[in-house]
């Protein structure tokens, strides 16, 4: 099949790119386009040209798999230059997504007709690179500097209406975009309107402060990342010098960034998410339709989960035994949507539709026509088992039950039920309607249909859904528990919360361990600790700093004090009372505190997680290292530009990690530090988690 074909109808030539899955500008597309445009320009019968795409989308960018490999001719900028130089008007017909090189290609066309549902963007910075084919100098000529920087450095795509308003689109199409683009070209010819080359438009003059402000903004929003700042550099150059010079400069910066460790990590993250959300052996075709869902338990989690369904257009029956809790949940949902309308995020019609799709009830009986019910009651095995039995009693035999738990054993929860094959875990993260991550849990008896349904449902809910096995804390919380343990041990040994948190933030986490604890509520962490006291080691049980802080009534942000103190605006400050409490705790327990280096803090935090990740892989609780990376990137704020914990482990090397784990074992004992068999094997054989 040819990647690019060209057909003449009347005096308009349609050049069509057909290169599944996303019409990426791989070498075959670039060469085909160049040949087609040269032919069209030289052909007397052609008076105008339309560039369109077959399949689900316009060009979604460069072929990311080609990055880091030797470039193949022709370069995209050469193709775009040929298009823009055409003396015959060229119109892009955009549907689906025009992203990266795809938008650069469209910006090189003289006009753009855009399907009303399409998205346009320069997401290169999310891959650690910058637009390398004139995207920034062209976009700022069309849309102005602010919009160009928001799109390129911020990496956020815009919709069709915004593109029209910004001058990036010339017309919107409601249905057949290719036909609309041909009609647009015919109108141009009829009106005698010729080409309009973006490169010939003037660049907006701009004060240096605008760029300085942009730099500061992207430093704050994209901490530690190189590409957004490089986008600002290219914008500065685009205003200060000629179009040709700024394109050449952008290309040079692209080349420098494309092989950088950040770009490698971000490319890994992109493909890891696509691998992780498609577990082997669970084709989407096996998924049962979910036309109506139930949620049982209207606390914080249940309320958030109900909103996930409503937001995806799935009607929900929300069951709660306590009338007051139910009323408060309905009020929270109503308030959230009222706020969304006020902020222009949804229309009033959508708000009404969502309100109509919610059935709050004190009875189980209305669940009878639901296709899937999520149980979201208190995290207690006995209570959950009772509720699950009541749900099953009221459901159709083919309906599925998902239990939302962060730690409990799905198999034990399903054991008493008549149809355990219909039971799966869906571990949502709080706030459930906002957090992207969903850990779907495979029980020993869960049917392939049940599992395929939760995966497909995750995608429909807009989540990044990763399938994991049964284990205490599944994948994310199990690894976090290891990091948490080390953080508390380090407080006893000599560190303070602000030092640990600073080290984690400098690594790139949005917040440190103790800031996170304060946000989630120390009473939650304390209750969790109490429920496991009988399973803790002697040292963990004795490490009671948290108990003392909670006993002082400091429950975190919600009480204005936890590991830190907070003012009315929740601004955090270090509290000397906490440093004192920690020092006195150590004295009382006969521990001699020492200075702990930042390097030690980082190693202990990361290697504890990586080692647990290696155990999780060895046990098959996660099927692939990509699954673990995806979980940490989407649920726990692991810096995306470091690729995830297992990718990061490969950068350090298994031999070094094993050596440091042995070092910490010599200090704290093998109970806490024993290299996982997988890491030992990698250290021995020179292996890695990800193929190099
Ligand atoms: N290169 C290579 N493969 C790509 C790709 C790309 N740019 N974009 C998507 N794919 C692949 C995916 O890996 C996936 O493959 P598998 O089915 O084998 O897993 C397949 O296409 C479908 O992708 P999705 O599952 O993501 O499908 P979707 O419908 O949910 O989303 C999309 C489609 C919006 C286009 C999304 O894939 C996307 O955002 N892609 C990346 C777009 C991007 O970042 N473009 C900029 C690239 S950089 C650039 O363009 C710079 C330059 O020119 C020099």
XYZ file of C-alpha atoms and ligand atoms in Angstrom:
746
model
C 0.000 0.000 0.000
C 1.296 3.450 -0.909
C 1.613 5.840 2.030
C 0.653 8.849 -0.095
C -1.683 8.956 -3.093
C -2.763 11.843 -5.265
C -5.979 12.256 -7.302
C -7.181 15.073 -9.486
C -10.908 15.978 -9.493
C -11.644 18.909 -11.746
C -8.874 21.379 -11.022
C -8.281 20.386 -7.394
C -5.699 17.757 -6.508
C -6.264 15.797 -3.301
C -3.068 14.395 -1.775
C -4.044 11.736 0.760
C -1.770 10.262 3.415
C -2.729 6.722 4.421
C -0.206 5.372 6.891
C -1.792 3.584 9.882
C -2.103 3.755 12.783
C -1.733 7.555 13.068
C -0.321 8.765 9.716
C 2.981 9.600 11.381
C 5.492 11.403 9.155
C 7.770 8.423 8.682
C 10.208 8.347 5.781
C 7.659 6.799 3.371
C 5.184 9.609 4.134
C 7.772 12.377 3.807
C 9.105 11.027 0.506
C 5.590 10.381 -0.845
C 4.422 13.875 0.107
C 7.427 15.551 -1.463
C 6.942 13.662 -4.693
C 3.187 14.360 -4.739
C 3.611 18.085 -4.103
C 6.298 18.419 -6.772
C 4.028 16.620 -9.215
C 1.036 18.807 -8.320
C 3.046 22.002 -8.651
C 4.318 20.945 -12.070
C 0.967 19.712 -13.344
C -0.929 22.278 -15.459
C -4.384 20.878 -14.691
C -3.962 21.287 -10.912
C -4.922 24.754 -9.696
C -5.234 24.114 -5.976
C -4.132 21.319 -3.639
C -5.792 19.714 -0.612
C -3.717 17.629 1.815
C -5.855 15.196 3.798
C -5.505 11.911 5.679
C -7.276 8.557 5.610
C -8.189 6.746 8.828
C -8.959 8.106 12.268
C -6.673 11.105 12.268
C -4.655 13.734 10.415
C -0.873 13.370 10.867
C -0.304 12.793 14.603
C 3.377 13.713 14.431
C 6.749 12.250 13.661
C 7.176 8.514 14.012
C 8.457 8.426 17.584
C 10.079 5.048 16.948
C 12.464 6.739 14.447
C 13.828 9.157 17.086
C 17.390 8.538 18.120
C 18.090 6.697 14.835
C 20.056 8.263 11.965
C 17.740 10.693 10.109
C 16.523 9.601 6.660
C 15.947 12.019 3.784
C 13.896 13.982 3.065
C 13.681 15.947 6.304
C 10.203 17.125 7.258
C 11.223 20.794 7.005
C 12.232 20.201 3.372
C 8.772 18.765 2.631
C 7.050 21.653 4.404
C 9.222 24.170 2.564
C 8.153 22.640 -0.761
C 4.481 22.823 0.235
C 4.704 26.414 1.431
C 6.637 27.456 -1.701
C 3.892 26.184 -3.988
C 2.454 28.928 -6.179
C -0.891 27.080 -6.086
C -2.913 27.378 -2.890
C -2.550 24.392 -0.541
C -5.321 23.648 1.976
C -4.909 21.186 4.861
C -8.020 19.136 5.766
C -7.611 18.265 9.435
C -9.583 15.671 11.369
C -8.683 13.754 14.542
C -5.356 15.129 15.756
C -2.773 17.356 14.071
C 0.092 17.024 16.485
C 3.810 17.787 16.405
C 5.156 17.347 12.886
C 1.514 16.981 11.801
C 0.663 20.506 12.911
C 3.965 21.790 11.521
C 2.952 20.311 8.168
C -0.470 21.959 8.416
C 1.122 25.310 9.342
C 3.199 25.077 6.159
C -0.021 24.792 4.132
C -1.552 28.101 3.075
C -4.952 27.470 4.721
C -6.391 25.025 7.249
C -9.931 23.631 7.303
C -10.508 21.825 10.592
C -13.111 19.284 11.679
C -15.053 20.684 14.646
C -13.892 17.777 16.858
C -10.204 17.946 15.905
C -7.302 18.771 18.243
C -4.197 20.692 17.239
C -1.000 20.805 19.223
C 2.762 20.826 19.500
C 3.279 18.183 22.233
C 6.997 17.735 21.471
C 8.047 19.129 24.860
C 6.130 16.269 26.515
C 8.604 14.015 24.678
C 11.626 16.052 25.781
C 12.115 17.649 22.359
C 10.932 20.763 20.517
C 9.213 21.243 17.161
C 12.077 20.792 14.698
C 10.451 21.834 11.432
C 9.538 25.477 11.922
C 6.513 24.920 14.165
C 7.284 27.707 16.624
C 8.250 30.503 14.171
C 5.183 29.702 12.070
C 2.730 29.332 14.947
C 3.706 32.613 16.581
C 3.192 34.383 13.253
C -0.368 33.030 13.078
C -1.475 32.939 16.691
C 0.794 35.312 18.590
C 3.566 34.607 21.062
C 1.507 33.712 24.133
C -0.600 31.114 22.364
C 2.448 29.680 20.559
C 4.334 29.317 23.840
C 1.355 27.806 25.645
C 1.032 25.230 22.907
C 4.728 24.469 22.356
C 6.387 24.930 25.759
C 3.233 23.969 27.678
C 2.580 21.023 25.337
C -1.196 21.465 25.592
C -3.283 20.902 22.430
C -6.209 23.153 21.539
C -9.621 22.337 20.086
C -10.970 23.410 16.692
C -12.973 26.391 17.975
C -9.953 27.775 19.831
C -7.825 27.219 16.715
C -10.294 29.246 14.661
C -10.324 32.042 17.196
C -6.520 32.054 17.379
C -6.155 32.244 13.604
C -4.635 28.774 13.302
C -7.730 27.425 11.516
C -9.381 29.270 8.637
C -12.685 27.400 8.652
C -14.430 24.643 10.627
C -16.142 21.637 9.090
C -19.072 19.888 10.742
C -18.905 16.553 8.919
C -16.787 15.664 5.842
C -13.632 17.715 6.338
C -12.055 16.652 3.042
C -15.138 17.778 1.080
C -15.168 21.034 3.067
C -11.486 21.641 2.249
C -12.117 21.011 -1.462
C -15.061 23.452 -1.369
C -12.797 25.960 0.444
C -10.147 25.577 -2.298
C -12.790 26.072 -4.988
C -13.942 29.243 -3.289
C -10.354 30.526 -3.161
C -10.006 29.956 -6.886
C -13.382 31.531 -7.639
C -12.443 34.624 -5.617
C -9.004 34.769 -7.198
C -7.358 34.406 -3.802
C -3.875 32.984 -4.017
C -1.353 31.592 -1.602
C -0.778 32.914 1.934
C 2.591 31.718 3.180
C 2.856 31.646 6.957
C 6.606 32.294 6.806
C 5.933 35.606 5.034
C 3.648 36.924 7.801
C 5.306 39.359 10.232
C 6.311 38.087 13.669
C 4.706 40.074 16.487
C 7.120 42.493 18.184
C 7.643 41.603 21.812
C 9.199 43.019 24.968
C 11.913 40.882 26.629
C 9.806 40.770 29.830
C 7.225 38.621 28.029
C 9.840 35.921 27.469
C 11.232 36.240 30.987
C 7.745 35.816 32.414
C 7.208 32.775 30.164
C 10.499 31.225 31.298
C 9.519 31.624 34.945
C 6.044 30.210 34.278
C 7.398 27.083 32.555
C 10.136 26.664 35.139
C 7.397 26.431 37.755
C 5.008 24.240 35.766
C 7.677 21.989 34.164
C 10.271 21.898 36.924
C 13.591 20.390 35.888
C 12.659 20.017 32.219
C 14.849 21.270 29.378
C 12.480 21.246 26.402
C 9.988 23.960 27.501
C 12.885 26.395 28.048
C 14.307 25.485 24.627
C 10.890 26.355 23.126
C 11.158 29.818 24.691
C 14.704 30.158 23.249
C 13.340 29.402 19.776
C 10.513 31.915 20.228
C 13.041 34.599 21.254
C 15.106 33.843 18.151
C 11.984 33.837 15.950
C 11.224 37.404 16.975
C 14.821 38.628 16.897
C 15.967 37.186 13.607
C 14.858 35.996 10.169
C 12.417 33.147 9.622
C 15.117 30.963 7.997
C 17.556 31.532 10.841
C 14.973 30.669 13.502
C 14.019 27.451 11.677
C 17.693 26.460 11.443
C 18.149 27.271 15.139
C 15.086 25.220 16.093
C 16.421 22.279 14.127
C 19.785 22.512 15.864
C 18.120 22.556 19.299
C 15.901 19.636 18.282
C 18.995 17.571 17.341
C 20.652 18.398 20.641
C 17.587 17.405 22.676
C 16.444 14.296 20.821
C 19.240 12.101 22.217
C 19.146 13.632 25.736
C 18.390 11.387 28.730
C 15.179 13.384 29.347
C 13.920 12.722 25.817
C 14.771 9.024 26.134
C 12.877 8.808 29.424
C 9.851 10.667 28.053
C 9.732 8.453 24.939
C 9.886 5.448 27.213
C 6.981 6.860 29.254
C 4.914 7.341 26.080
C 5.328 3.749 24.896
C 5.205 2.277 28.427
C 1.720 3.719 28.897
C 0.560 2.209 25.624
C 2.005 -1.224 26.507
C 0.753 -1.166 30.094
C -2.831 -0.306 29.238
C -3.109 -3.245 26.828
C -2.527 -6.392 28.902
C -1.805 -9.531 26.883
C -4.699 -11.922 26.266
C -7.483 -9.484 27.101
C -8.778 -8.184 23.768
C -11.192 -5.256 23.938
C -13.685 -7.346 21.903
C -14.142 -9.662 24.933
C -15.318 -6.759 27.079
C -18.988 -6.671 28.107
C -20.824 -3.391 27.454
C -21.312 -1.173 30.503
C -24.501 0.772 29.834
C -25.382 1.395 33.450
C -23.186 1.219 36.534
C -23.726 1.021 40.258
C -21.608 2.390 43.077
C -22.147 1.174 46.635
C -20.830 3.454 49.361
C -21.161 7.221 48.986
C -18.122 8.339 50.987
C -15.297 10.310 49.377
C -14.194 7.436 47.128
C -17.709 6.351 46.124
C -18.668 9.937 45.297
C -15.579 10.392 43.115
C -16.157 7.046 41.369
C -19.795 7.938 40.660
C -18.550 11.153 39.006
C -16.112 9.138 36.854
C -19.086 7.254 35.380
C -21.261 10.357 35.006
C -18.410 12.232 33.301
C -18.120 9.381 30.782
C -21.875 9.501 30.100
C -22.675 6.273 31.978
C -25.814 6.424 34.209
C -25.147 5.545 37.859
C -27.149 4.066 40.712
C -25.495 5.308 43.920
C -26.348 3.155 46.948
C -25.673 4.233 50.534
C -27.195 3.004 53.775
C -26.808 6.296 55.630
C -29.261 8.963 54.465
C -27.074 11.891 55.560
C -23.981 10.518 53.808
C -26.017 9.999 50.642
C -27.379 13.554 50.738
C -23.898 14.973 51.289
C -22.539 12.938 48.362
C -25.292 14.201 46.043
C -24.533 17.737 47.212
C -20.798 17.299 46.504
C -21.545 15.996 42.996
C -23.937 18.889 42.334
C -21.413 21.419 43.623
C -18.609 19.988 41.489
C -20.709 20.279 38.326
C -21.984 23.763 39.229
C -18.365 24.798 39.615
C -17.497 23.178 36.256
C -20.242 25.223 34.579
C -19.048 28.418 36.283
C -15.505 27.766 35.037
C -16.752 27.030 31.507
C -15.603 23.403 31.622
C -19.049 21.968 30.865
C -22.314 23.360 29.517
C -25.530 23.625 31.509
C -27.026 20.939 29.254
C -24.212 18.546 30.238
C -24.715 19.445 33.892
C -28.439 18.616 33.600
C -27.746 15.373 31.723
C -25.322 14.265 34.436
C -27.798 15.168 37.161
C -30.515 13.139 35.411
C -28.153 10.181 35.022
C -27.622 9.881 38.794
C -29.989 7.726 40.871
C -29.192 8.080 44.593
C -30.872 5.413 46.726
C -30.850 3.747 50.132
C -31.796 0.375 48.577
C -29.789 -2.302 46.778
C -32.721 -3.293 44.615
C -32.256 -0.583 41.898
C -28.911 -2.215 41.085
C -30.731 -5.028 39.286
C -30.278 -3.593 35.778
C -26.649 -2.463 36.244
C -23.962 -4.113 34.132
C -21.209 -3.457 36.662
C -21.241 -2.343 40.288
C -18.284 -0.863 42.147
C -18.209 -1.553 45.868
C -16.561 1.406 47.617
C -17.318 0.961 51.312
C -14.971 1.153 54.303
C -11.629 -0.698 53.929
C -12.538 -3.625 56.199
C -12.646 -7.245 55.083
C -15.762 -8.156 57.115
C -17.817 -5.134 56.053
C -16.780 -5.454 52.423
C -17.699 -9.167 52.305
C -21.170 -8.456 53.665
C -21.726 -5.645 51.165
C -20.456 -7.750 48.260
C -22.921 -10.523 49.158
C -25.793 -8.011 49.222
C -24.729 -6.625 45.839
C -24.555 -10.102 44.301
C -28.020 -10.970 45.591
C -29.483 -8.007 43.749
C -27.604 -8.326 40.449
C -28.237 -10.129 37.176
C -26.108 -13.312 37.029
C -23.932 -11.894 34.228
C -23.332 -8.487 35.869
C -19.855 -7.779 37.198
C -18.745 -6.641 40.647
C -15.631 -4.527 41.134
C -14.287 -3.957 44.595
C -12.435 -0.711 45.196
C -9.736 -1.546 47.684
C -6.182 -0.317 48.168
C -4.805 -3.225 50.172
C -7.274 -6.106 50.663
C -7.038 -9.541 49.061
C -9.537 -9.760 46.187
C -9.617 -13.562 46.404
C -10.572 -13.489 50.082
C -13.227 -10.849 49.330
C -14.718 -12.953 46.517
C -14.472 -16.268 48.409
C -17.964 -16.283 49.901
C -19.756 -15.262 46.700
C -21.699 -17.495 44.337
C -20.033 -16.131 41.214
C -16.421 -15.215 42.082
C -15.596 -15.257 38.359
C -17.585 -12.016 38.069
C -15.449 -10.250 40.664
C -12.432 -8.024 39.978
C -10.640 -5.227 41.779
C -10.682 -1.618 40.629
C -8.320 0.415 42.740
C -9.174 4.067 42.140
C -6.931 6.815 43.517
C -8.231 9.807 45.443
C -9.756 12.133 44.233
C -11.189 9.409 41.988
C -12.714 11.714 39.383
C -9.390 13.506 38.893
C -6.557 10.999 39.294
C -5.612 9.272 36.039
C -4.395 5.987 37.473
C -6.556 2.903 37.893
C -5.055 -0.357 39.153
C -7.362 -3.117 37.950
C -6.837 -6.241 40.017
C -6.953 -9.750 38.608
C -8.350 -12.212 41.163
C -7.431 -15.917 40.944
C -10.942 -16.693 39.677
C -11.781 -13.497 37.756
C -12.994 -14.426 34.254
C -11.260 -13.045 31.138
C -14.557 -11.292 30.324
C -14.577 -9.527 33.689
C -10.941 -8.474 33.272
C -11.345 -7.293 29.664
C -14.399 -5.278 30.760
C -12.545 -3.397 33.494
C -9.690 -2.592 31.125
C -12.054 -1.290 28.414
C -14.034 0.585 31.054
C -10.844 2.210 32.362
C -10.160 3.626 28.904
C -13.752 4.848 28.609
C -13.462 6.602 31.967
C -10.357 8.389 30.650
C -8.079 6.515 33.032
C -4.672 4.968 32.579
C -5.707 1.449 33.592
C -3.031 -1.097 34.490
C -3.819 -4.742 35.311
C -2.081 -6.042 38.434
C -2.221 -9.180 40.569
C -3.311 -9.733 44.156
C -0.726 -8.580 46.692
C -0.693 -6.459 49.842
C -0.979 -2.923 48.408
C -0.933 -4.296 44.823
C 1.900 -2.520 42.991
C 1.880 1.212 43.769
C 1.086 1.145 47.483
C 3.302 -1.874 48.065
C 6.320 -0.029 46.671
C 5.328 3.189 48.442
C 5.168 1.312 51.756
C 8.836 0.400 51.382
C 9.808 4.005 50.708
C 7.673 5.194 53.624
C 9.354 2.745 55.982
C 12.801 4.033 55.030
C 11.692 7.652 55.421
C 10.542 7.014 59.009
C 13.722 5.093 59.809
C 15.766 8.023 58.508
C 13.873 10.396 60.825
C 14.966 8.258 63.786
C 18.534 7.996 62.534
C 19.153 11.704 61.991
C 17.152 13.272 59.148
C 14.304 15.773 59.511
C 11.085 15.841 57.438
C 12.119 18.972 55.538
C 15.409 17.402 54.438
C 13.770 14.190 53.204
C 11.061 16.155 51.392
C 13.558 18.545 49.811
C 15.599 15.642 48.424
C 12.505 13.987 46.920
C 11.312 17.283 45.404
C 14.756 18.002 43.972
C 14.633 14.595 42.325
C 11.384 15.749 40.705
C 8.499 14.459 42.831
C 5.814 17.142 43.214
C 5.894 16.625 46.981
C 7.927 14.748 49.544
C 6.938 11.836 51.764
C 5.878 13.907 54.775
C 4.152 16.610 52.748
C 2.177 13.784 51.141
C 1.312 12.311 54.554
C 0.115 15.717 55.753
C -2.061 16.095 52.670
C -3.632 12.631 52.954
C -4.187 12.991 56.717
C -1.950 11.535 59.423
C -4.949 9.839 61.039
C -5.292 7.767 57.852
C -1.628 6.700 57.991
C -1.941 6.064 61.736
C -5.070 3.890 61.352
C -3.358 1.933 58.622
C -0.351 1.415 60.911
C -2.550 0.287 63.815
C -4.349 -2.250 61.629
C -1.021 -3.865 60.765
C 0.841 -3.616 64.067
C 0.816 -7.409 64.475
C 2.515 -7.788 61.080
C 5.249 -5.181 61.610
C 8.855 -6.001 62.499
C 10.088 -5.120 65.975
C 11.890 -2.034 64.669
C 8.900 -0.809 62.636
C 6.548 -1.275 65.593
C 8.951 0.634 67.841
C 9.340 3.492 65.335
C 6.507 5.558 66.814
C 7.132 9.125 65.625
C 3.819 9.125 63.766
C 1.981 7.921 66.895
C 3.397 10.845 68.888
C 2.505 13.434 66.264
C -1.060 12.124 65.977
C -1.371 11.973 69.783
C -0.528 15.707 69.801
C -3.663 16.259 67.687
C -1.675 17.084 64.552
C -3.515 15.267 61.769
C -1.979 17.089 58.803
C -3.198 19.933 56.583
C -6.822 19.559 57.671
C -5.953 20.478 61.294
C -3.411 23.140 60.302
C -0.536 21.041 61.645
C 1.131 17.712 61.002
C 4.776 17.237 60.112
C 4.600 20.931 59.178
C 2.303 23.788 60.194
C -0.106 25.389 57.722
C -1.701 28.832 57.664
C -5.263 29.584 56.529
C -4.081 29.496 52.879
C -2.446 26.110 53.543
C 1.008 27.653 53.164
C 3.484 25.269 54.764
C 6.226 26.090 57.267
C 8.757 24.031 59.153
C 7.827 23.671 62.818
C 10.679 23.539 65.395
C 8.314 21.606 67.682
C 8.443 18.678 65.249
C 12.260 18.724 65.047
C 12.301 18.679 68.831
C 9.763 15.854 69.026
C 11.877 13.763 66.641
C 15.151 14.435 68.484
C 13.570 13.666 71.865
C 11.953 10.520 70.523
C 15.411 9.259 69.461
C 16.973 10.195 72.833
C 14.263 8.383 74.739
C 14.757 5.276 72.637
C 18.550 5.351 72.962
C 19.211 6.097 69.282
C 22.297 8.233 68.544
C 21.370 10.514 65.679
C 23.892 11.215 62.901
C 24.058 13.472 59.853
C 22.428 11.743 56.892
C 23.538 12.919 53.460
C 21.129 13.861 50.673
C 22.608 11.049 48.573
C 21.798 8.497 51.243
C 18.219 9.764 51.491
C 17.696 9.519 47.761
C 19.284 6.085 47.488
C 17.297 4.645 50.357
C 14.028 6.053 49.008
C 14.595 4.937 45.431
C 16.347 1.614 45.979
C 13.717 0.487 48.488
C 11.092 1.104 45.790
C 13.085 -0.389 42.931
C 13.929 -3.519 44.911
C 10.248 -4.016 45.783
C 9.371 -3.422 42.113
C 11.812 -6.181 41.155
C 10.177 -8.543 43.683
C 6.735 -7.622 42.323
C 7.886 -8.482 38.798
C 9.474 -11.729 39.945
C 6.200 -12.749 41.609
C 4.180 -11.826 38.503
C 2.077 -9.272 40.434
C 3.030 -6.833 37.661
C 3.540 -8.432 34.263
C 6.049 -5.968 32.839
C 8.380 -3.217 34.060
C 6.358 -0.816 31.866
C 3.326 -1.530 34.074
C 5.213 -0.397 37.175
C 6.581 2.702 35.479
C 3.099 3.635 34.235
C 1.642 3.229 37.728
C 4.281 5.446 39.303
C 4.081 8.083 36.587
C 0.301 8.406 36.763
C -0.530 7.761 40.407
C 2.452 8.782 42.502
C 4.053 11.769 40.770
C 7.273 10.033 39.730
C 8.937 12.630 37.448
C 7.941 11.700 33.927
C 11.244 12.937 32.525
C 12.972 10.215 34.543
C 10.808 7.528 32.896
C 9.552 5.707 36.017
C 11.329 3.725 38.751
C 12.250 0.691 36.662
C 13.503 2.806 33.750
C 15.488 4.851 36.234
C 16.912 1.631 37.705
C 18.291 0.772 34.264
C 20.037 4.132 34.112
C 21.780 3.403 37.416
C 22.467 -0.257 36.639
C 21.585 -3.359 38.645
C 25.169 -3.960 39.799
C 25.363 -0.566 41.494
C 21.906 -0.942 43.056
C 22.773 -4.395 44.449
C 26.051 -3.071 45.837
C 24.263 -0.228 47.670
C 21.521 -2.552 48.922
C 24.221 -4.774 50.430
C 25.795 -1.690 51.996
C 22.497 -0.734 53.661
C 21.985 -4.371 54.702
C 25.312 -4.184 56.535
C 23.885 -1.249 58.552
C 20.250 -2.223 59.055
C 20.134 -5.965 58.477
C 18.891 -8.229 55.710
C 15.341 -8.095 57.029
C 15.118 -4.647 55.442
C 17.636 -4.862 52.619
C 18.000 -8.011 50.520
C 18.515 -7.631 46.768
C 15.624 -9.080 44.757
C 16.563 -12.184 42.704
C 15.777 -10.320 39.480
C 18.218 -7.527 40.328
C 20.888 -10.051 41.312
C 20.439 -11.873 37.999
C 20.691 -8.584 36.083
C 23.812 -7.607 38.014
C 25.353 -10.991 37.182
C 24.388 -11.063 33.487
C 24.548 -7.343 32.700
C 20.771 -7.365 32.121
C 18.203 -4.601 32.505
C 14.451 -4.235 33.015
C 13.930 -2.722 29.593
C 15.529 -3.876 26.351
C 18.279 -1.434 25.405
N 4.805 7.638 16.397
C 4.751 6.303 16.411
N 3.701 5.595 16.856
C 2.651 6.287 17.322
C 2.639 7.700 17.355
C 3.782 8.389 16.850
N 3.847 9.715 16.811
N 1.462 8.110 17.886
C 0.756 6.996 18.159
N 1.472 5.898 17.822
C 1.033 4.505 17.922
C 0.821 4.056 19.361
O 2.036 3.563 19.903
C -0.219 2.970 19.186
O 0.454 1.811 18.729
P -0.005 0.352 19.201
O -1.428 0.225 18.751
O 0.964 -0.543 18.521
O 0.132 0.377 20.684
C -1.084 3.462 18.039
O -0.274 4.432 17.348
C -2.373 4.126 18.462
O -2.063 5.114 19.423
P -2.965 5.317 20.733
O -3.201 4.010 21.408
O -2.323 6.406 21.514
O -4.351 5.797 20.054
P -5.346 6.939 20.489
O -6.403 6.941 19.464
O -5.706 6.808 21.917
O -4.520 8.323 20.372
C -3.117 9.970 19.350
C -4.077 8.783 19.130
C -3.878 11.159 19.935
C -2.545 10.365 18.023
C -2.013 9.573 20.349
O -1.437 8.353 19.916
C -0.879 10.559 20.495
O -1.009 11.525 21.232
N 0.264 10.306 19.814
C 1.473 11.068 19.970
C 1.396 12.379 19.270
C 2.672 13.148 19.422
O 3.231 13.300 20.483
N 3.142 13.677 18.286
C 4.315 14.458 18.273
C 5.455 13.615 17.935
S 6.931 14.551 17.953
C 6.996 15.332 16.480
O 6.115 15.245 15.714
C 8.232 16.184 16.260
C 8.724 16.188 14.875
O 8.044 16.191 13.897
C 10.150 16.259 14.629
